[in-house]
């Protein structure tokens, strides 16, 4: 099978499973609703008490989308393994790396589309409720929005890689979310901000606006983390017996 055929097969798998589509629709809806809710807190100076500037009306909902698309990546990997379609696809292609690349690429393209739509809805949601102080693109806001948008497909690739490595939906989702929402939250109160800024899930999302690393360097660090996980998944699966 050619790469184009493998990529098309991944898209077909995505379109035919209702759980994937529900995850996508829910993520997009949450982005708009959450942005409208956060936007109500924007004051006349463009600040949201306890959160930062009005960029949080976009960044916070998009951080939720990042986590949701990461979970989608896990589902894409483990669902394929559980159903046996990964084994079938791998047998039909002489290069297993090509199969994995097609899976990662398809997951990233789907997530990018979700990210674009979610970003637009988040901006509009904040605009509807933020009043005159709403200016999320001022200062480094534009860079943060761009970095967050790029982080969405990267997070999906990360979820796919971890799902392939653990081969367990519950295990992969638990590991990623417990680390992101639990362990990193503890570190945020126990280690210096400059160290916190380099934690995987603090390099992207809403926290970046209030940490010293910044949007683009943070995105670069997150990309490095994703590349390591992806490279490890490819290394393992090129050597793993398909029967195990």
Coordinates of N, CA, C and O in Angstrom, one line a residue, residues 11-107:
X11 N -8.2 7.9 7.7 CA -9.3 8.8 7.7 C -10.6 8.1 7.7 O -11.6 8.5 8.4
X12 N -10.7 7.0 7.0 CA -11.9 6.2 7.0 C -12.2 5.6 8.3 O -13.4 5.6 8.8
X13 N -11.2 5.1 9.0 CA -11.3 4.6 10.4 C -11.9 5.7 11.3 O -12.8 5.4 12.1
X14 N -11.4 6.9 11.2 CA -11.9 8.0 12.0 C -13.4 8.3 11.7 O -14.2 8.5 12.6
X15 N -13.7 8.3 10.5 CA -15.1 8.7 10.1 C -16.1 7.7 10.5 O -17.3 8.0 10.6
X16 N -15.7 6.4 10.6 CA -16.7 5.4 10.8 C -16.9 5.1 12.3 O -17.8 4.3 12.6
X17 N -16.2 5.7 13.2 CA -16.3 5.4 14.6 C -17.0 6.7 15.3 O -16.4 7.8 15.3
X18 N -18.2 6.4 15.9 CA -19.0 7.5 16.5 C -18.3 8.2 17.6 O -18.4 9.4 17.8
X19 N -17.5 7.4 18.4 CA -16.9 8.0 19.6 C -15.9 9.1 19.2 O -15.7 10.1 19.9
X20 N -15.2 8.9 18.1 CA -14.2 9.9 17.6 C -15.0 11.2 17.3 O -14.6 12.3 17.6
X21 N -16.1 11.0 16.5 CA -16.8 12.2 16.1 C -17.4 12.9 17.3 O -17.5 14.2 17.3
X22 N -17.9 12.2 18.3 CA -18.5 12.8 19.5 C -17.4 13.6 20.2 O -17.7 14.7 20.7
X23 N -16.2 13.1 20.3 CA -15.1 13.8 21.0 C -14.8 15.1 20.2 O -14.6 16.1 20.9
X24 N -14.8 15.1 18.9 CA -14.5 16.3 18.1 C -15.6 17.3 18.3 O -15.3 18.5 18.6
X25 N -16.8 16.9 18.2 CA -18.0 17.9 18.3 C -18.0 18.5 19.7 O -18.2 19.7 19.9
X26 N -17.8 17.6 20.7 CA -17.8 18.1 22.1 C -16.7 19.1 22.4 O -16.9 20.1 23.0
X27 N -15.5 18.8 21.8 CA -14.4 19.7 22.0 C -14.7 21.1 21.4 O -14.4 22.1 22.0
X28 N -15.2 21.1 20.2 CA -15.5 22.4 19.5 C -16.6 23.2 20.3 O -16.5 24.4 20.5
X29 N -17.6 22.5 20.8 CA -18.7 23.1 21.5 C -18.2 23.7 22.8 O -18.5 24.8 23.2
X30 N -17.3 22.9 23.5 CA -16.8 23.4 24.8 C -16.0 24.6 24.6 O -16.0 25.6 25.4
X31 N -15.2 24.7 23.5 CA -14.4 25.9 23.2 C -15.2 27.2 23.2 O -14.8 28.2 23.8
X32 N -16.3 27.1 22.5 CA -17.1 28.3 22.3 C -17.8 28.7 23.6 O -17.9 29.8 24.0
X33 N -18.4 27.7 24.3 CA -19.1 27.9 25.5 C -18.2 28.4 26.6 O -18.5 29.3 27.4
X34 N -17.1 27.7 26.8 CA -16.1 28.1 27.9 C -15.6 29.5 27.6 O -15.4 30.3 28.6
X35 N -15.3 29.9 26.4 CA -14.8 31.2 26.1 C -15.8 32.3 26.4 O -15.5 33.3 27.0
X36 N -17.1 32.0 26.1 CA -18.2 32.9 26.5 C -18.3 33.1 28.0 O -18.5 34.2 28.5
X37 N -18.1 32.0 28.7 CA -18.2 32.0 30.2 C -17.0 32.8 30.8 O -17.2 33.7 31.6
X38 N -15.8 32.5 30.3 CA -14.6 33.2 30.8 C -14.6 34.7 30.4 O -14.2 35.5 31.2
X39 N -15.2 35.0 29.2 CA -15.2 36.3 28.8 C -16.0 37.2 29.6 O -15.8 38.5 29.7
X40 N -17.0 36.7 30.4 CA -17.8 37.5 31.3 C -17.0 38.1 32.4 O -17.4 39.1 33.0
X41 N -15.8 37.6 32.6 CA -14.9 38.1 33.7 C -14.0 39.2 33.2 O -13.3 39.8 34.1
X42 N -14.0 39.6 32.0 CA -13.1 40.6 31.4 C -13.5 42.0 31.9 O -14.7 42.4 31.7
X43 N -12.6 42.7 32.6 CA -13.0 44.0 33.0 C -12.7 45.1 32.0 O -12.2 44.8 30.9
X44 N -12.9 46.3 32.3 CA -12.7 47.4 31.3 C -11.2 47.6 30.9 O -10.9 48.1 29.8
X45 N -10.3 47.1 31.8 CA -8.9 47.2 31.5 C -8.3 46.0 30.7 O -7.2 45.9 30.4
X46 N -9.2 45.1 30.4 CA -8.8 43.9 29.7 C -8.2 42.8 30.5 O -7.5 41.9 30.0
X47 N -8.5 42.8 31.8 CA -8.0 41.8 32.7 C -9.1 40.9 33.2 O -10.3 41.3 33.3
X48 N -8.7 39.7 33.6 CA -9.7 38.7 34.2 C -9.1 38.4 35.6 O -8.1 37.8 35.7
X49 N -9.8 38.9 36.6 CA -9.3 38.7 38.0 C -8.9 37.3 38.3 O -9.7 36.4 38.1
X50 N -7.7 37.0 38.8 CA -7.2 35.7 39.1 C -6.7 34.9 38.0 O -6.2 33.8 38.2
X51 N -6.9 35.4 36.7 CA -6.4 34.6 35.6 C -5.4 35.3 34.7 O -4.5 34.6 34.2
X52 N -5.5 36.6 34.6 CA -4.6 37.3 33.7 C -5.3 38.2 32.8 O -6.4 38.8 33.1
X53 N -4.8 38.4 31.6 CA -5.4 39.3 30.6 C -6.5 38.6 29.9 O -6.7 37.4 30.1
X54 N -7.1 39.3 29.0 CA -8.3 38.7 28.3 C -7.9 37.6 27.3 O -8.8 36.9 26.8
X55 N -6.6 37.4 27.1 CA -6.2 36.2 26.2 C -6.6 34.9 26.8 O -6.8 33.9 26.1
X56 N -6.9 34.9 28.2 CA -7.3 33.7 28.8 C -8.7 33.3 28.4 O -9.0 32.1 28.5
X57 N -9.5 34.2 27.8 CA -10.8 33.8 27.3 C -10.7 32.9 26.1 O -11.6 32.2 25.8
X58 N -9.5 33.0 25.4 CA -9.3 32.1 24.3 C -8.3 30.9 24.7 O -8.6 29.8 24.4
X59 N -7.3 31.2 25.5 CA -6.3 30.3 25.9 C -6.8 29.2 26.8 O -6.5 28.0 26.6
X60 N -7.7 29.5 27.7 CA -8.2 28.5 28.7 C -9.1 27.5 28.0 O -8.9 26.3 28.1
X61 N -10.1 27.9 27.2 CA -10.9 26.9 26.4 C -10.0 26.1 25.5 O -10.3 24.9 25.3
X62 N -9.0 26.7 24.8 CA -8.2 25.9 23.9 C -7.3 24.9 24.6 O -6.9 23.9 24.0
X63 N -7.0 25.2 25.9 CA -6.2 24.2 26.7 C -7.1 23.0 26.9 O -6.6 21.8 26.8
X64 N -8.4 23.2 27.1 CA -9.3 22.0 27.2 C -9.3 21.2 25.9 O -9.3 20.0 25.9
X65 N -9.3 21.9 24.8 CA -9.3 21.3 23.5 C -8.0 20.5 23.3 O -8.0 19.4 22.7
X66 N -6.9 21.0 23.8 CA -5.6 20.3 23.7 C -5.7 19.0 24.4 O -5.3 17.9 23.9
X67 N -6.3 19.0 25.6 CA -6.4 17.7 26.4 C -7.4 16.8 25.7 O -7.1 15.6 25.6
X68 N -8.5 17.3 25.1 CA -9.5 16.5 24.5 C -8.9 15.8 23.2 O -9.1 14.6 23.0
X69 N -8.1 16.6 22.5 CA -7.5 16.0 21.3 C -6.4 15.0 21.6 O -6.1 14.1 20.9
X70 N -5.7 15.2 22.7 CA -4.7 14.3 23.2 C -5.4 12.9 23.5 O -4.9 11.8 23.2
X71 N -6.6 13.0 24.2 CA -7.3 11.8 24.4 C -7.8 11.1 23.1 O -7.8 9.9 23.0
X72 N -8.2 11.9 22.2 CA -8.6 11.4 20.9 C -7.4 10.7 20.2 O -7.6 9.6 19.7
X73 N -6.2 11.2 20.4 CA -5.0 10.5 19.9 C -4.9 9.1 20.5 O -4.5 8.1 19.8
X74 N -5.1 9.0 21.8 CA -5.0 7.7 22.5 C -6.1 6.8 21.9 O -5.8 5.6 21.6
X75 N -7.3 7.3 21.7 CA -8.4 6.4 21.2 C -8.0 5.9 19.8 O -8.3 4.8 19.4
X76 N -7.5 6.8 19.0 CA -7.1 6.4 17.6 C -6.1 5.3 17.6 O -6.2 4.4 16.8
X77 N -5.1 5.3 18.5 CA -4.1 4.3 18.6 C -4.7 3.0 19.2 O -4.6 1.9 18.6
X78 N -5.3 3.1 20.4 CA -5.7 1.9 21.1 C -6.9 1.2 20.4 O -7.0 0.0 20.5
X79 N -7.8 2.0 19.8 CA -8.9 1.5 19.1 C -8.4 0.6 17.9 O -9.0 -0.5 17.7
X80 N -7.4 1.1 17.2 CA -6.9 0.4 16.1 C -6.2 -0.9 16.5 O -6.4 -1.9 15.9
X81 N -5.5 -0.8 17.7 CA -4.8 -2.0 18.2 C -5.9 -3.1 18.7 O -5.7 -4.3 18.4
X82 N -6.9 -2.6 19.4 CA -7.9 -3.5 20.0 C -8.7 -4.2 18.9 O -9.0 -5.4 19.0
X83 N -9.0 -3.5 17.8 CA -9.9 -4.1 16.8 C -9.1 -5.0 15.8 O -9.6 -5.8 15.1
X84 N -7.7 -4.9 15.9 CA -6.9 -5.7 15.0 C -6.6 -5.1 13.6 O -5.9 -5.6 12.8
X85 N -7.2 -3.9 13.4 CA -7.0 -3.2 12.1 C -5.5 -2.8 11.9 O -5.1 -2.7 10.8
X86 N -4.9 -2.4 13.0 CA -3.5 -2.0 12.9 C -2.6 -3.2 12.3 O -1.8 -3.0 11.5
X87 N -2.9 -4.4 12.8 CA -2.1 -5.6 12.4 C -2.4 -5.8 10.9 O -1.5 -6.1 10.2
X88 N -3.7 -5.7 10.5 CA -4.0 -5.9 9.1 C -3.3 -4.9 8.2 O -2.7 -5.3 7.2
X89 N -3.4 -3.6 8.6 CA -2.8 -2.6 7.8 C -1.3 -2.8 7.7 O -0.7 -2.6 6.6
X90 N -0.6 -3.2 8.8 CA 0.8 -3.4 8.8 C 1.2 -4.6 7.9 O 2.3 -4.5 7.3
X91 N 0.4 -5.6 7.9 CA 0.7 -6.7 7.0 C 0.6 -6.3 5.5 O 1.4 -6.8 4.7
X92 N -0.3 -5.4 5.2 CA -0.5 -5.0 3.8 C 0.6 -4.0 3.4 O 0.7 -3.8 2.2
X93 N 1.4 -3.4 4.3 CA 2.4 -2.5 3.9 C 3.8 -3.1 4.3 O 3.9 -3.6 5.4
X94 N 4.7 -3.0 3.4 CA 6.1 -3.6 3.7 C 6.9 -2.8 4.7 O 7.9 -3.3 5.2
X95 N 6.5 -1.5 4.9 CA 7.2 -0.6 5.8 C 6.3 -0.2 7.0 O 5.4 0.6 6.8
X96 N 6.6 -0.7 8.2 CA 5.8 -0.4 9.3 C 5.9 1.0 9.7 O 5.0 1.6 10.2
X97 N 7.1 1.6 9.5 CA 7.2 3.1 9.8 C 6.3 3.9 9.0 O 5.7 4.9 9.4
X98 N 6.0 3.5 7.7 CA 5.1 4.2 6.9 C 3.7 4.1 7.4 O 2.9 5.1 7.4
X99 N 3.3 3.0 8.0 CA 2.0 2.8 8.6 C 1.8 3.8 9.8 O 0.8 4.5 9.9
X100 N 2.9 3.8 10.6 CA 2.8 4.7 11.8 C 2.8 6.2 11.4 O 2.1 7.0 12.0
X101 N 3.6 6.5 10.4 CA 3.6 7.9 9.9 C 2.3 8.4 9.4 O 1.8 9.5 9.6
X102 N 1.6 7.4 8.6 CA 0.3 7.8 8.1 C -0.7 8.0 9.3 O -1.5 8.9 9.2
X103 N -0.6 7.2 10.3 CA -1.5 7.3 11.5 C -1.2 8.7 12.2 O -2.2 9.4 12.5
X104 N 0.0 9.0 12.4 CA 0.4 10.2 13.1 C -0.1 11.4 12.2 O -0.6 12.4 12.8
X105 N 0.1 11.4 10.9 CA -0.2 12.5 10.0 C -1.7 12.7 10.0 O -2.2 13.8 10.1
X106 N -2.5 11.6 9.9 CA -3.9 11.7 9.8 C -4.5 12.3 11.1 O -5.4 13.1 11.1
X107 N -3.9 11.8 12.3 CA -4.4 12.3 13.6 C -4.1 13.8 13.7 O -4.9 14.6 14.2

